[in-house]
Tab-separated table of C-alpha atoms in Angstrom:
chain	number	residue	atom	x	y	z
A	1	MET	CA	11.522	30.366	-6.181
A	2	LEU	CA	14.543	28.063	-5.842
A	3	ILE	CA	15.398	29.598	-2.463
A	4	ILE	CA	11.820	29.110	-1.288
A	5	ARG	CA	11.876	25.450	-2.372
A	6	GLN	CA	15.146	24.871	-0.528
A	7	ALA	CA	13.748	26.553	2.590
A	8	ALA	CA	10.645	24.354	2.368
A	9	LYS	CA	12.848	21.279	2.745
A	10	LEU	CA	13.807	22.422	6.238
A	11	GLN	CA	11.487	21.603	9.095
A	12	TRP	CA	10.521	24.906	10.675
A	13	SER	CA	7.829	23.643	13.006
A	14	ARG	CA	8.387	23.184	16.714
A	15	PRO	CA	8.205	19.711	18.172
A	16	VAL	CA	4.997	18.732	19.951
A	17	THR	CA	4.093	15.544	21.737
A	18	LEU	CA	1.018	13.797	20.407
A	19	PRO	CA	-0.749	11.218	22.591
A	20	LYS	CA	-1.007	8.635	19.806
A	21	VAL	CA	0.310	8.567	16.243
A	22	VAL	CA	0.153	6.010	13.440
A	23	GLU	CA	2.963	5.301	10.982
A	24	PHE	CA	2.026	6.848	7.632
A	25	LYS	CA	2.737	3.990	5.204
A	26	GLN	CA	0.922	1.362	7.266
A	27	ALA	CA	-2.006	3.721	7.843
A	28	MET	CA	-2.365	4.317	4.114
A	29	GLN	CA	-2.154	0.585	3.400
A	30	HIS	CA	-4.936	-0.127	5.920
A	31	ILE	CA	-7.058	2.548	4.249
A	32	GLY	CA	-6.377	0.880	0.902
A	33	ILE	CA	-3.884	3.237	-0.728
A	34	HIS	CA	-0.784	1.337	-1.791
A	35	THR	CA	1.179	3.413	-4.303
A	36	PRO	CA	3.407	6.189	-2.936
A	37	GLU	CA	2.143	8.844	-5.355
A	38	ASP	CA	-1.475	8.060	-4.466
A	39	ARG	CA	-0.668	8.362	-0.754
A	40	ILE	CA	0.777	11.826	-1.218
A	41	ASP	CA	-2.148	12.937	-3.382
A	42	PHE	CA	-4.629	11.489	-0.896
A	43	VAL	CA	-3.280	13.374	2.117
A	44	ARG	CA	-3.065	16.579	0.083
A	45	LYS	CA	-6.704	16.260	-0.976
A	46	GLN	CA	-7.890	15.363	2.518
A	47	GLY	CA	-5.814	18.046	4.257
A	48	VAL	CA	-4.630	15.607	6.906
A	49	PRO	CA	-1.724	16.975	8.957
A	50	ILE	CA	1.444	14.984	8.342
A	51	PHE	CA	4.036	14.728	11.103
A	52	ILE	CA	7.649	13.672	11.237
A	53	ALA	CA	8.528	11.609	14.288
A	54	SER	CA	11.781	12.110	16.117
A	55	GLU	CA	12.552	8.370	15.944
A	56	PRO	CA	11.620	5.554	13.535
A	57	PHE	CA	8.481	3.572	14.248
A	58	LEU	CA	8.990	0.084	15.597
A	59	GLU	CA	5.257	-0.660	15.507
A	60	MET	CA	2.288	0.765	13.657
A	61	GLU	CA	1.239	2.935	16.603
A	62	GLN	CA	3.306	4.861	19.111
A	63	TYR	CA	2.281	6.851	22.138
A	64	ASN	CA	3.508	10.177	23.510
A	65	ILE	CA	6.315	10.787	21.053
A	66	PRO	CA	7.668	14.149	19.903
A	67	VAL	CA	6.761	15.017	16.326
A	68	ARG	CA	7.101	17.995	14.004
A	69	LEU	CA	4.432	19.112	11.567
A	70	TYR	CA	5.514	18.769	7.935
A	71	ALA	CA	4.124	22.192	7.071
A	72	PHE	CA	4.664	22.016	3.313
A	73	ALA	CA	3.041	18.622	2.762
A	74	TYR	CA	-0.026	20.175	1.142
A	75	ASP	CA	1.674	22.501	-1.320
A	76	SER	CA	2.628	20.575	-4.445
A	77	ASN	CA	4.895	23.433	-5.530
A	78	LEU	CA	6.868	23.537	-2.290
A	79	SER	CA	6.711	20.010	-0.961
A	80	ASP	CA	9.165	17.492	-2.276
A	81	ALA	CA	8.270	13.882	-3.082
A	82	ASN	CA	11.826	12.938	-2.104
A	83	ILE	CA	11.211	14.216	1.419
A	84	PHE	CA	8.067	12.106	1.639
A	85	SER	CA	10.006	9.099	0.342
A	86	MET	CA	12.936	9.716	2.682
A	87	TYR	CA	10.801	9.939	5.820
A	88	ILE	CA	8.587	7.045	4.719
A	89	GLY	CA	11.734	4.963	4.153
A	90	GLN	CA	13.010	5.928	7.588
A	91	GLN	CA	9.583	5.032	9.020
A	92	ARG	CA	9.308	8.467	10.618
A	93	LEU	CA	6.330	9.914	8.739
A	94	CYS	CA	3.099	9.657	10.712
A	95	ILE	CA	-0.424	10.966	11.205
A	96	ASP	CA	-2.441	11.614	14.336
A	97	ALA	CA	-4.398	8.531	15.436
A	98	ALA	CA	-7.686	10.476	15.474
A	99	ASP	CA	-7.185	11.501	11.842
A	100	TYR	CA	-6.302	7.910	10.944
A	101	GLU	CA	-9.428	6.531	12.592
A	102	TYR	CA	-11.587	9.079	10.774
A	103	LEU	CA	-9.993	8.268	7.402
A	104	LEU	CA	-10.229	4.534	8.038
A	105	GLU	CA	-13.906	4.848	8.874
A	106	LYS	CA	-14.605	7.070	5.874
A	107	TYR	CA	-12.453	5.389	3.212
A	108	GLY	CA	-11.673	1.966	4.678
A	109	GLN	CA	-15.086	0.609	3.671
A	110	GLU	CA	-14.421	1.609	0.055
A	111	ALA	CA	-11.083	-0.181	0.187
A	112	LEU	CA	-12.711	-3.229	1.747
A	113	SER	CA	-15.364	-3.402	-0.960
A	114	ALA	CA	-12.675	-2.978	-3.628
A	115	TYR	CA	-10.733	-5.861	-2.049
A	116	SER	CA	-13.891	-7.963	-1.936
A	117	ALA	CA	-14.532	-7.314	-5.625
A	118	ARG	CA	-10.922	-8.197	-6.444
A	119	ILE	CA	-11.138	-11.403	-4.399
A	120	SER	CA	-14.366	-12.334	-6.190
A	121	ASP	CA	-12.678	-11.785	-9.571
A	122	LEU	CA	-9.713	-13.902	-8.518
A	123	GLU	CA	-12.002	-16.688	-7.302
A	124	LYS	CA	-13.762	-16.701	-10.691
A	125	THR	CA	-10.395	-16.824	-12.434
A	126	ILE	CA	-9.320	-19.750	-10.262
A	127	THR	CA	-12.568	-21.594	-10.972
A	128	ASN	CA	-12.106	-21.053	-14.711
A	129	MET	CA	-8.492	-22.227	-14.525
A	130	GLN	CA	-9.500	-25.304	-12.571
A	131	GLY	CA	-12.065	-26.121	-15.259
A	132	ALA	CA	-9.498	-25.631	-18.006
A	133	PHE	CA	-7.001	-27.751	-16.062
A	134	SER	CA	-9.594	-30.504	-15.652
A	135	VAL	CA	-10.279	-30.512	-19.399
A	136	GLN	CA	-6.545	-30.603	-20.145
A	137	GLN	CA	-6.046	-33.376	-17.598
A	138	GLY	CA	-8.807	-35.406	-19.255
A	139	ARG	CA	-7.251	-34.834	-22.679
A	140	MET	CA	-3.849	-35.845	-21.314
A	141	ASN	CA	-5.337	-39.063	-19.866
A	142	GLU	CA	-6.899	-39.877	-23.262
A	143	LEU	CA	-3.560	-39.312	-24.994
A	144	MET	CA	-1.772	-41.520	-22.463
A	145	GLU	CA	-4.310	-44.296	-23.085
A	146	GLN	CA	-3.821	-43.929	-26.839
A	147	ASN	CA	-0.077	-44.021	-26.286
A	148	GLN	CA	-0.403	-47.249	-24.287
A	149	VAL	CA	-2.484	-48.796	-27.112
A	150	LEU	CA	0.114	-47.725	-29.682
A	151	LEU	CA	2.945	-49.101	-27.555
A	152	ALA	CA	1.087	-52.414	-27.248
A	153	GLU	CA	0.654	-52.500	-31.038
A	154	LYS	CA	4.334	-51.681	-31.475
A	155	VAL	CA	5.322	-54.594	-29.250
A	156	GLU	CA	3.129	-56.902	-31.341
A	157	TYR	CA	4.909	-55.892	-34.529
């Protein structure tokens, strides 16, 4: 099994040129998946082909670049999270633009509604904090007035 795992780290696929590809990390972030482990699990569950670009991405999308299929991306026993991390760090991991658009359409709305719910929660928290701040500010003003009265009495004595 060790020999098979080592062989799986090599890229056996032949290079092909895809018309349009999207950098993996940015694609996953736009879909709403932010943690590296969740990204790997997501593409495994969806069966989306993962490619390794010949050069690092300078932008989110690139056109007509040679890529190799990462054939072992879907097998949790053979694929290696370090390989995912290495290619993500090098900004060479990518998916086909058509697959990205499909995933964005299918799962992007869920991410958007989750963001909307989070924003709503944060707005409520801010409103509550502003109310608490206002109460504290009022209390502080009262204490300052009391302090002024006490200082005036102190000067009299």
